[in-house]
mmCIF file of C-alpha atoms in Angstrom:
data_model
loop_
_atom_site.group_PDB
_atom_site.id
_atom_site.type_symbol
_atom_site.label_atom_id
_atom_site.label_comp_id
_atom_site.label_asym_id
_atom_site.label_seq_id
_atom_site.Cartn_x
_atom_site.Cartn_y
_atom_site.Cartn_z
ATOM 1 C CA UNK A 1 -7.089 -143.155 -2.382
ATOM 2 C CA UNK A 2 -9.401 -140.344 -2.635
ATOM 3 C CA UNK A 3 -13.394 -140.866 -2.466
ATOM 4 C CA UNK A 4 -15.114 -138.949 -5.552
ATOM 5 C CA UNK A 5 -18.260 -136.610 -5.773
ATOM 6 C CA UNK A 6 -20.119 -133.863 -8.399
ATOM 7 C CA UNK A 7 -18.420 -131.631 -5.162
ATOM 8 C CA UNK A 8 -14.914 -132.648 -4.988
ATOM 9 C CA UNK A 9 -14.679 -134.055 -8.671
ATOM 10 C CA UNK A 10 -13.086 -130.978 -10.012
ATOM 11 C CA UNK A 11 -10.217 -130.095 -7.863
ATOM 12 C CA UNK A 12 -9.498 -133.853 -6.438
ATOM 13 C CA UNK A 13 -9.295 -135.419 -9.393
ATOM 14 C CA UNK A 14 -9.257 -133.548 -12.304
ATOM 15 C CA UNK A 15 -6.681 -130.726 -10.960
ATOM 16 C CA UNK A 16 -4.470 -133.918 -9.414
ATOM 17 C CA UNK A 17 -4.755 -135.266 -12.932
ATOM 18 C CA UNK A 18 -2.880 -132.287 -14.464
ATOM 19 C CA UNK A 19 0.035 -133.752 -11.997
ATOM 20 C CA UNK A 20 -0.146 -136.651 -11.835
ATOM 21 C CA UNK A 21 -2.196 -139.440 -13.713
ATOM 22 C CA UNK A 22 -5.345 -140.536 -11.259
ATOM 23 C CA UNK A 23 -7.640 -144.043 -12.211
ATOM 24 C CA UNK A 24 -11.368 -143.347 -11.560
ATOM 25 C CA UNK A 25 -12.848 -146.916 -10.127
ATOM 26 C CA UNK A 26 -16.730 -146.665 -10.883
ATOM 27 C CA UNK A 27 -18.206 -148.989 -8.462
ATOM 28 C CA UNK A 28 -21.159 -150.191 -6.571
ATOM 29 C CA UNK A 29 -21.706 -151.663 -2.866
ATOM 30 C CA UNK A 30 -24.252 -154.603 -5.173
ATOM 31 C CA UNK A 31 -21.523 -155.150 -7.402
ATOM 32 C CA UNK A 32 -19.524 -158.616 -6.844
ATOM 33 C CA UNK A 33 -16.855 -157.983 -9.440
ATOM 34 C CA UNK A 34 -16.241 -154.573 -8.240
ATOM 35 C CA UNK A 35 -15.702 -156.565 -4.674
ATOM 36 C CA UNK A 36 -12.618 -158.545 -6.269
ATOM 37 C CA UNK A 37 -11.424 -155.804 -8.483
ATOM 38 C CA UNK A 38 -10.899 -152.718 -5.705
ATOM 39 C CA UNK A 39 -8.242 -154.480 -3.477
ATOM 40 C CA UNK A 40 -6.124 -155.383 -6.422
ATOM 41 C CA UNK A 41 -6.744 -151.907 -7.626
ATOM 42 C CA UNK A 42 -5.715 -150.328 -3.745
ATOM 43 C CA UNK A 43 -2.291 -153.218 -3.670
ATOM 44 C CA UNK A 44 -1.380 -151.330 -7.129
ATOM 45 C CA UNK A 45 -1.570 -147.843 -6.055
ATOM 46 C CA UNK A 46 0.292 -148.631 -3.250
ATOM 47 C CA UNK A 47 3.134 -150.875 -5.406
ATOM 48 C CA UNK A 48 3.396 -148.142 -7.756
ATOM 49 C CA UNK A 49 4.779 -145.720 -5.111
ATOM 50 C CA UNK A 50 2.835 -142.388 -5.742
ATOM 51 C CA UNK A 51 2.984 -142.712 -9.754
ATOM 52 C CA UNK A 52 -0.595 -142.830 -9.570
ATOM 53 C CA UNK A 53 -3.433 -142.309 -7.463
ATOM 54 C CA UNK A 54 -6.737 -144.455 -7.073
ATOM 55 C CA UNK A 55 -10.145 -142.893 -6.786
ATOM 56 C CA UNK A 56 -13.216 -144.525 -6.121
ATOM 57 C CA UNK A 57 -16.662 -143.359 -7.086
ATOM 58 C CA UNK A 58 -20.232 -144.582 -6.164
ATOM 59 C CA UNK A 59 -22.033 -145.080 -9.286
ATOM 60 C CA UNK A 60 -25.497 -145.205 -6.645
ATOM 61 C CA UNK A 61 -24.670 -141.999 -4.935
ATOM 62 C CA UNK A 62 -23.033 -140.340 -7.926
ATOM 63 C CA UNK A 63 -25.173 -141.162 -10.732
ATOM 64 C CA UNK A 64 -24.335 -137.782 -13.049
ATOM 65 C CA UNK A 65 -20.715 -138.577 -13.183
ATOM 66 C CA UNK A 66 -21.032 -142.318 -13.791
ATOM 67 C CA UNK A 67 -23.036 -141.473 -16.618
ATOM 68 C CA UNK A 68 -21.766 -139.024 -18.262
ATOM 69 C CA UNK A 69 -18.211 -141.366 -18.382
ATOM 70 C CA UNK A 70 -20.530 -144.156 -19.484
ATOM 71 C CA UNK A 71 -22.207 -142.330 -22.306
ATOM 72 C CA UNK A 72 -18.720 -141.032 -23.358
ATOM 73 C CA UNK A 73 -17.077 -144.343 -23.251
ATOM 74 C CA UNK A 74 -19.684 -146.327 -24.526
ATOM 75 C CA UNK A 75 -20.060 -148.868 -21.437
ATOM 76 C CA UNK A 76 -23.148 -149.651 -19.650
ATOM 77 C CA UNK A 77 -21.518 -151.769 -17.078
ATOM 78 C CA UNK A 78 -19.409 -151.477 -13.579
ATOM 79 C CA UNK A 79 -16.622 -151.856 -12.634
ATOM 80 C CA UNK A 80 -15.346 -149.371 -15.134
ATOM 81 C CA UNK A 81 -12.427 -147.840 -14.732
ATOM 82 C CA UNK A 82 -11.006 -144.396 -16.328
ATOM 83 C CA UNK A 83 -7.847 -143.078 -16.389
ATOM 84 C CA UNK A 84 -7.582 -138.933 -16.140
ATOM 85 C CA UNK A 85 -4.236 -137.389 -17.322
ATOM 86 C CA UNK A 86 -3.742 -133.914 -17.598
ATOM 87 C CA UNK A 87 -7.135 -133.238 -16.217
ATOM 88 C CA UNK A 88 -9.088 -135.239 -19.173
ATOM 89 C CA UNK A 89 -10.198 -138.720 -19.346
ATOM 90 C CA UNK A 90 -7.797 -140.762 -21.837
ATOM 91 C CA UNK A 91 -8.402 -144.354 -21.447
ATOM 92 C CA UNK A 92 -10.470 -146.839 -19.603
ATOM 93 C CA UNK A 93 -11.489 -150.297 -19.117
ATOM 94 C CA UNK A 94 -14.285 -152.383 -18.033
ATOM 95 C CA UNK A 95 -14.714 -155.784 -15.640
ATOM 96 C CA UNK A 96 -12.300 -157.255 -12.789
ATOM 97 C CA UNK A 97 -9.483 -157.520 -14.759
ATOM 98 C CA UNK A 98 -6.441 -160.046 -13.426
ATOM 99 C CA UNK A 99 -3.573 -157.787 -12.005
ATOM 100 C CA UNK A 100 -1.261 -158.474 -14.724
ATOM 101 C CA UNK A 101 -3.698 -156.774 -17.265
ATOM 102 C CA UNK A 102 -4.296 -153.780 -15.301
ATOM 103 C CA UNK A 103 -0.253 -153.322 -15.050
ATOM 104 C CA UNK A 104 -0.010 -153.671 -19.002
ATOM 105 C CA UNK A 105 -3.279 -150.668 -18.756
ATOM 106 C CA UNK A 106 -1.022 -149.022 -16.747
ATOM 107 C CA UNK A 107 2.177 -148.875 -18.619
ATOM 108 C CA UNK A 108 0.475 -146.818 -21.123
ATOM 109 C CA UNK A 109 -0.030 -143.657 -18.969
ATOM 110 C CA UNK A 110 1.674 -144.231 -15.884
ATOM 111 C CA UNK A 111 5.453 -142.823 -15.942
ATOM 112 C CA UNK A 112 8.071 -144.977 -14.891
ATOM 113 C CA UNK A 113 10.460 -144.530 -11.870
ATOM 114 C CA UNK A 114 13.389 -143.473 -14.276
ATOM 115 C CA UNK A 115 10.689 -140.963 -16.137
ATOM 116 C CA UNK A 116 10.173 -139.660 -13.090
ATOM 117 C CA UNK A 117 13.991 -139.490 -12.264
ATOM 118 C CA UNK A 118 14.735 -138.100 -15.325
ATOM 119 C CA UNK A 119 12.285 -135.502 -14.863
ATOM 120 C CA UNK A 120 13.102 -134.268 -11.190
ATOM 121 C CA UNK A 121 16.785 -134.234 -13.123
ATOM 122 C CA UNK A 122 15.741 -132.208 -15.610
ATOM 123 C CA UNK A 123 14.222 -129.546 -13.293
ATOM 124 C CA UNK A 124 17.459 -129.714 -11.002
ATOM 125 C CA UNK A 125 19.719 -128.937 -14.212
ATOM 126 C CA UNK A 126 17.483 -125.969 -15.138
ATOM 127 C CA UNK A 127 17.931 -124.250 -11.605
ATOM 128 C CA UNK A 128 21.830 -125.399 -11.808
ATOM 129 C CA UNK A 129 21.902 -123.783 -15.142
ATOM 130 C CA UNK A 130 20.022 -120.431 -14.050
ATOM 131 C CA UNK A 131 22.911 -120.402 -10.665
ATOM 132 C CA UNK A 132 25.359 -120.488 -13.510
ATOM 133 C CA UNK A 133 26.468 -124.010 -12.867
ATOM 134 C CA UNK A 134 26.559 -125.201 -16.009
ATOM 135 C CA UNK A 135 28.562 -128.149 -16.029
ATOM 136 C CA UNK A 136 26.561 -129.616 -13.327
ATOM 137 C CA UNK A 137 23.390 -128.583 -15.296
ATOM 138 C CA UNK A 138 24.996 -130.676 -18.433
ATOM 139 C CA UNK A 139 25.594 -133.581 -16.583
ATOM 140 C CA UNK A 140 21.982 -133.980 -14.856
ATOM 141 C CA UNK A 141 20.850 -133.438 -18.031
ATOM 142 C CA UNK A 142 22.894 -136.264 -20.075
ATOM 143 C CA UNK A 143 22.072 -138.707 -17.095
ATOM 144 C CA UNK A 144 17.688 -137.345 -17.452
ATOM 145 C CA UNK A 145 18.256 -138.407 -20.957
ATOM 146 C CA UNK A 146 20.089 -142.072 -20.050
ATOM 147 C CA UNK A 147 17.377 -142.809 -18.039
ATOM 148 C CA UNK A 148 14.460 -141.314 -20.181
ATOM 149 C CA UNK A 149 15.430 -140.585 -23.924
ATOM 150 C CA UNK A 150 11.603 -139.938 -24.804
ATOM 151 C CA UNK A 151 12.018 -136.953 -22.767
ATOM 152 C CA UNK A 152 12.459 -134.007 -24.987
ATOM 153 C CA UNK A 153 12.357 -131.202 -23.056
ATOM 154 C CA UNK A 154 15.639 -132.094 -21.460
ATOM 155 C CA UNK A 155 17.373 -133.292 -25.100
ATOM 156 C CA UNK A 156 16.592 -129.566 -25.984
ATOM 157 C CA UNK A 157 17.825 -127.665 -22.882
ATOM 158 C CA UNK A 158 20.929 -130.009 -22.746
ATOM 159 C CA UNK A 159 21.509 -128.641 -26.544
ATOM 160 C CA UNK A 160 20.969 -124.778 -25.931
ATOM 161 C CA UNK A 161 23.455 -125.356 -22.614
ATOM 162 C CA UNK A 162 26.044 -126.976 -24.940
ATOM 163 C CA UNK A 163 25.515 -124.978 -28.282
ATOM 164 C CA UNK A 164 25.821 -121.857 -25.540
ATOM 165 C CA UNK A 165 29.585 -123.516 -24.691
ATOM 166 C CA UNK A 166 30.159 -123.549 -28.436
ATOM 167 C CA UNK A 167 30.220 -127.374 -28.044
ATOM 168 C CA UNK A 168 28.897 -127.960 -31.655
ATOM 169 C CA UNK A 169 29.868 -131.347 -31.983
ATOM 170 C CA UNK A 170 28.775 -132.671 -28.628
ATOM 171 C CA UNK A 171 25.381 -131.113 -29.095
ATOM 172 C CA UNK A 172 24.886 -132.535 -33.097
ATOM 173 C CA UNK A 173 25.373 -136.014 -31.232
ATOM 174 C CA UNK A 174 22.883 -135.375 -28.387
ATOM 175 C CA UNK A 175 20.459 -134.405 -31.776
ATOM 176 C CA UNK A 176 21.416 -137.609 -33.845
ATOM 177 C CA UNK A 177 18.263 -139.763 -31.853
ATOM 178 C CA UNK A 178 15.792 -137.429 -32.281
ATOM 179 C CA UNK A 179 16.764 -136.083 -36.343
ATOM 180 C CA UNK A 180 15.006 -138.624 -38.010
ATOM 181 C CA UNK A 181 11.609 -136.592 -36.875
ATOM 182 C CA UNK A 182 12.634 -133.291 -38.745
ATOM 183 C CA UNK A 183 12.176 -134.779 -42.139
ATOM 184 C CA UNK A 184 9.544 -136.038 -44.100
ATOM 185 C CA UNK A 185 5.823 -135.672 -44.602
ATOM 186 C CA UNK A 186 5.208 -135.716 -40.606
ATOM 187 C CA UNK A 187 8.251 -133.225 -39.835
ATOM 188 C CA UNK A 188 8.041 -131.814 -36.085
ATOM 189 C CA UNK A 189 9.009 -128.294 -36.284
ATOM 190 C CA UNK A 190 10.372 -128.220 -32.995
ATOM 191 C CA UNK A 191 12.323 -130.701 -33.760
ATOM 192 C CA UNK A 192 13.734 -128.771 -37.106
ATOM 193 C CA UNK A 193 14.656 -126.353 -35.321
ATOM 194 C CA UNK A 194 17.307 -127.392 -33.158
ATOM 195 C CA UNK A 195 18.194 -128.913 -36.149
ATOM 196 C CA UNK A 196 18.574 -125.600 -37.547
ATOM 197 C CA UNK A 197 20.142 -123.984 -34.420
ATOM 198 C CA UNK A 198 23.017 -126.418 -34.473
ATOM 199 C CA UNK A 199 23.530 -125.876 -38.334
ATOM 200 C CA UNK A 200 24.238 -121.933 -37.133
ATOM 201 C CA UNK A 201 26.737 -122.662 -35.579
ATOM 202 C CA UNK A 202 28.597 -125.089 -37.316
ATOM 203 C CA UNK A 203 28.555 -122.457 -40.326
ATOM 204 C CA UNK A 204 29.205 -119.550 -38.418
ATOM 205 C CA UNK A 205 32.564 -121.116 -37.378
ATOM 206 C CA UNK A 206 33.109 -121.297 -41.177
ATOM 207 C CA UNK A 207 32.161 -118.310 -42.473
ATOM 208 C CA UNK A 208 33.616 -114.181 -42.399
ATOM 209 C CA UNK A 209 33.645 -112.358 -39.275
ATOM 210 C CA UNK A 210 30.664 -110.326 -37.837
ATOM 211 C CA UNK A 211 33.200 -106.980 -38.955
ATOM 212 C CA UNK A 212 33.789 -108.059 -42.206
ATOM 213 C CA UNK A 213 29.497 -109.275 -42.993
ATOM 214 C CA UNK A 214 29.005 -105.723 -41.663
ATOM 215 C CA UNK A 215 31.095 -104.043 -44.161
ATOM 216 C CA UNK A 216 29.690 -106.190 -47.021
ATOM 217 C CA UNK A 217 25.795 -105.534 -45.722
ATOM 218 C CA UNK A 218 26.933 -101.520 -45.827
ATOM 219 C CA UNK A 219 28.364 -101.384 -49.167
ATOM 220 C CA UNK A 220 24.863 -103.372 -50.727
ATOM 221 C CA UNK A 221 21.873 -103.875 -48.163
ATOM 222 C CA UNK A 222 20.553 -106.491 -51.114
ATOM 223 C CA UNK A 223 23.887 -108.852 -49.872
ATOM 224 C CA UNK A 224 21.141 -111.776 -48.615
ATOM 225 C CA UNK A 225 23.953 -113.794 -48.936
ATOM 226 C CA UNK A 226 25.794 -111.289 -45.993
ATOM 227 C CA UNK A 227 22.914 -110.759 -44.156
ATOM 228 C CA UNK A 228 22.100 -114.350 -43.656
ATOM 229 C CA UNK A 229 25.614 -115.180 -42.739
ATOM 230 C CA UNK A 230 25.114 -112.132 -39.943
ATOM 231 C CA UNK A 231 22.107 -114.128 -38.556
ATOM 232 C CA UNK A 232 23.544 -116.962 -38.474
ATOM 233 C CA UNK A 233 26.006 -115.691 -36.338
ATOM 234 C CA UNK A 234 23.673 -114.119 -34.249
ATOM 235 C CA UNK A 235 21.361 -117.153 -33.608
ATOM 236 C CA UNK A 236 24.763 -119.267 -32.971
ATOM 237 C CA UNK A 237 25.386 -116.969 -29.944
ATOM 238 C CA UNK A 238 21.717 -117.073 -28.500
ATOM 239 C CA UNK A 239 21.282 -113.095 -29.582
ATOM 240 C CA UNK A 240 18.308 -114.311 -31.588
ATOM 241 C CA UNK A 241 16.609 -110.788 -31.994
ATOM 242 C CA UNK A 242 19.385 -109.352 -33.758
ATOM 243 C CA UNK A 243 19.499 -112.799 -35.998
ATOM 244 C CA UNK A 244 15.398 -112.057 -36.848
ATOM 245 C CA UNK A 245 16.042 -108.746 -37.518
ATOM 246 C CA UNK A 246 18.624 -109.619 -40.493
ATOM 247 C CA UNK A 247 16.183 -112.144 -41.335
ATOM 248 C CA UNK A 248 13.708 -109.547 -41.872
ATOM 249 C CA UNK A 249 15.858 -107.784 -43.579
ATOM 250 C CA UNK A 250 15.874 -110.224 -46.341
ATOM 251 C CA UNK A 251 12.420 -111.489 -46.025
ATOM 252 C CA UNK A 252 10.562 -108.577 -46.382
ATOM 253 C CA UNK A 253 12.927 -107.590 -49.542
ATOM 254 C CA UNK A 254 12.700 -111.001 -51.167
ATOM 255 C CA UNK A 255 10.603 -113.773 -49.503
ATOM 256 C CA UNK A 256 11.402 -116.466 -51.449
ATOM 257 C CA UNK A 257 15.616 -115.837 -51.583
ATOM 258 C CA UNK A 258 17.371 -119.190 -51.498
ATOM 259 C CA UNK A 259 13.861 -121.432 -51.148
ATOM 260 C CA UNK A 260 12.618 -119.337 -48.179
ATOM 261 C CA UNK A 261 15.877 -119.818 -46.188
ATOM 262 C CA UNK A 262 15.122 -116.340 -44.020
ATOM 263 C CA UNK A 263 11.544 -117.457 -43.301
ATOM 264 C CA UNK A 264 12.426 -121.167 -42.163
ATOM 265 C CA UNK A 265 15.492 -119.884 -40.046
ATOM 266 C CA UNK A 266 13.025 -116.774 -38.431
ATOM 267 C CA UNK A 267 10.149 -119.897 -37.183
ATOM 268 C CA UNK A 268 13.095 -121.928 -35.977
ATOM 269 C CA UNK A 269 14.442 -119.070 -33.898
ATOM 270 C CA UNK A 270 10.617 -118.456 -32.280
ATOM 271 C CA UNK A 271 10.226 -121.866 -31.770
ATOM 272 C CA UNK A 272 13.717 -122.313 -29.893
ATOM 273 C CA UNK A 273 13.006 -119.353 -27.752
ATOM 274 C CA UNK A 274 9.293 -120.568 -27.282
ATOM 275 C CA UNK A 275 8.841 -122.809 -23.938
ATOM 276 C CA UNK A 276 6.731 -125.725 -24.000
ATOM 277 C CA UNK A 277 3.245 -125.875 -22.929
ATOM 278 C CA UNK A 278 2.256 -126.469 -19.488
ATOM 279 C CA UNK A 279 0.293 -129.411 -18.423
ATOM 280 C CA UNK A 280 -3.550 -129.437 -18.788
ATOM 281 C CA UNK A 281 -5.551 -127.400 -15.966
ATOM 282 C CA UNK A 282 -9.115 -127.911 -15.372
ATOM 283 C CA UNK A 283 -11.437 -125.125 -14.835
ATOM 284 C CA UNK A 284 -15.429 -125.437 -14.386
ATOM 285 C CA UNK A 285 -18.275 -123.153 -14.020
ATOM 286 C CA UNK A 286 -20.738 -122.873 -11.694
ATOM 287 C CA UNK A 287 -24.336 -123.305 -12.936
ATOM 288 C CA UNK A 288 -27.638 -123.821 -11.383
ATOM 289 C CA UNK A 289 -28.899 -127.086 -10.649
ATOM 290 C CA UNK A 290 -32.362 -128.552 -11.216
ATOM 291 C CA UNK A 291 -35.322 -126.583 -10.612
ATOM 292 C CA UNK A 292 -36.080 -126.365 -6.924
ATOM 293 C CA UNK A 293 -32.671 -127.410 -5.668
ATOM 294 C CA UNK A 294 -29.741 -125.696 -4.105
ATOM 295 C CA UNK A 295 -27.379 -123.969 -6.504
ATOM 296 C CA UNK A 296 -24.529 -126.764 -7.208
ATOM 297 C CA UNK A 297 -21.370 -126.904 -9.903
ATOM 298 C CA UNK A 298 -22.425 -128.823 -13.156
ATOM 299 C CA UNK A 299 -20.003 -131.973 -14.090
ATOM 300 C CA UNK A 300 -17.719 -130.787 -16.505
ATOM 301 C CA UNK A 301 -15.876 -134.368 -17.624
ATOM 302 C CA UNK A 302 -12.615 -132.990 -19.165
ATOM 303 C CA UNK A 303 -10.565 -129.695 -18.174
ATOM 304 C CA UNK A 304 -9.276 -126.986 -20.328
ATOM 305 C CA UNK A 305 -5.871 -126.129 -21.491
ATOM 306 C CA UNK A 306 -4.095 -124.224 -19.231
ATOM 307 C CA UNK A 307 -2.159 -121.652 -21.437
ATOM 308 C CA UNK A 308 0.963 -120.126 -21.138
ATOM 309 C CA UNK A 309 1.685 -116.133 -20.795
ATOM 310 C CA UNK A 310 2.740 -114.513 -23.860
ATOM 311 C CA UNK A 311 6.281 -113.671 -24.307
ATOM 312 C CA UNK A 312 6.033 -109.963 -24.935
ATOM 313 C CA UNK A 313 9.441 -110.216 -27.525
ATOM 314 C CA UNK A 314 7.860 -113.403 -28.924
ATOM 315 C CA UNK A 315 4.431 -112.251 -30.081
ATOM 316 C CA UNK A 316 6.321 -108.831 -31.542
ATOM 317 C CA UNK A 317 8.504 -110.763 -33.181
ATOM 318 C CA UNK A 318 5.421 -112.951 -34.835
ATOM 319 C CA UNK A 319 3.274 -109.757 -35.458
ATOM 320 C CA UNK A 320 6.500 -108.611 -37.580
ATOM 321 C CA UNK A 321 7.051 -111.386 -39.652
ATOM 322 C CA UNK A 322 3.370 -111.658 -40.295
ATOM 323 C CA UNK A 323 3.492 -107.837 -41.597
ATOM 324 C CA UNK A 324 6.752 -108.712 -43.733
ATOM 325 C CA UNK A 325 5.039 -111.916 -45.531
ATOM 326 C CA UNK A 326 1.544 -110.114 -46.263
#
């Protein structure tokens, strides 16, 4: 349990919120109900084994941040209770709510021991996988999923590692949960494009050899049919800037060959190669405080989006289909 201030409230609780989710008790020493509501609050942090951390704040003493989460959430009443994830304030609730309740509050942003399990596996297999033990990095994988099949991240590395084995099959059935969500009005690209990165190499176990698409490319550079076929190929084997450069190939010759085909293939390769955003980071600036008084941070509620550095190969490769489509 940390104790919360306009000094501290930046880097104790929103940079702990970026890792891991922290509930802001706003209290007061006059304040019966927040009496009966902070031991239950101090028994769940401790039940919950690190998955969260409590932190109290004096609404007396700290008047600017209790009021500025007030105004934002609408309540004019303590306790009140807000829950910071990723260094923003996402949820809340007011009174001296019966334990039960404040478990089912929790559920909704607190990760659960196998999430967390699942995660740490996750991490593990991507070292394992860097070492060049990649059977060990498949299985931590497959078990991250068992335990947590919301978690993405891993579904994705477990199919690069096993489309990189030429494992095809195994890695279309790792897909199957999640292919529902590349279809339809509210399609997730990222999820599309896996889609699309199996489909290479399922066809390019189908179609000519690399030899005999180069021959066919030479005799006509218009052979889209070729070219594609090349790229294919290409993004099958994980060489995906010699796959976007066929692509270009045929985009900036015809854009809309075989409805787009080149284009759609081109964004699924960036977004396979692209890694996911980090968690949220907060980062406040110093301004000066009321006239008269000593120079102090002003309360910045949420944090901003930490972003991640550019890819060098990635941008280039955006900046050239950009200048091919316009």
């Amino acid at each position: 349990m940390i104790d919360i201030t306009l000094e501290n409230f930046e880097t104790d609780l929103l940079a702990t919120s970026a890792q891991v989710p922290v509930l802001l008790d706003i209290w007061a020493p006059w304040c019966g109900p927040c009496k009966t509501l902070g031991p239950v609050l101090e028994r769940l942090e401790e039940a919950y084994g690190g998955r969260f951390i409590l932190a109290k704040l004096n609404a007396d003493e700290q008047p600017e941040i209790a009021g500025q989460l007030s105004q934002m959430f609408g309540v004019r009443s303590i306790p009140f209770c807000v829950m910071f994830t990723g260094g923003q304030p996402v949820d809340g609730f007011v009174g001296a709510l019966p334990e039960a309740q404040i478990r089912e509050f929790l559920a909704k942003h607190v990760p659960g021991e196998d999430e967390l399990e699942a995660e740490a596996e996750a991490q593990e297999a991507e070292q394992l996988a860097a070492d060049g033990q990649v059977d060990d990095a498949i299985a931590r994988l497959q078990d991250a999923i068992a335990k947590d099949p919301a978690n993405d991240e891993a579904r994705f590395e477990l199919i690069k590692l096993l489309l990189a084995e030429g494992a095809a099959d195994e890695a279309q059935a790792v897909y199957e949960p999640i292919a529902p969500r590349a279809t339809g009005p509210l399609a997730e690209q990222r999820v599309a494009a896996f889609g699309r990165y199996i489909e290479a190499l399922q066809k390019a176990r189908q179609g000519r050899s690399p030899s005999e698409l180069a021959e066919a490319i030479a005799a006509n550079k218009r052979d889209f049919a070729a070219r594609f076929e090349l790229a294919q190929i290409f993004f099958a084997a994980g060489q995906f800037t010699q796959a976007m450069d066929e692509l270009l190939e045929i985009i900036m010759r015809d854009k809309a060959w075989q409805d787009e085909a080149a284009r759609k293939t081109y964004v699924a390769i960036l977004e396979v190669m692209t890694k996911p955003q980090p968690k949220q980071a907060p980062a406040g600036k110093p301004v000066a405080g009321a006239p008269g008084a000593a120079e102090k941070p002003k309360l910045e509620i949420a944090g901003k989006v930490e972003v991640a550095a550019a890819d060098p190969v990635i941008d280039q490769y955006r900046r050239k289909l950009s200048m091919a489509l316009f």
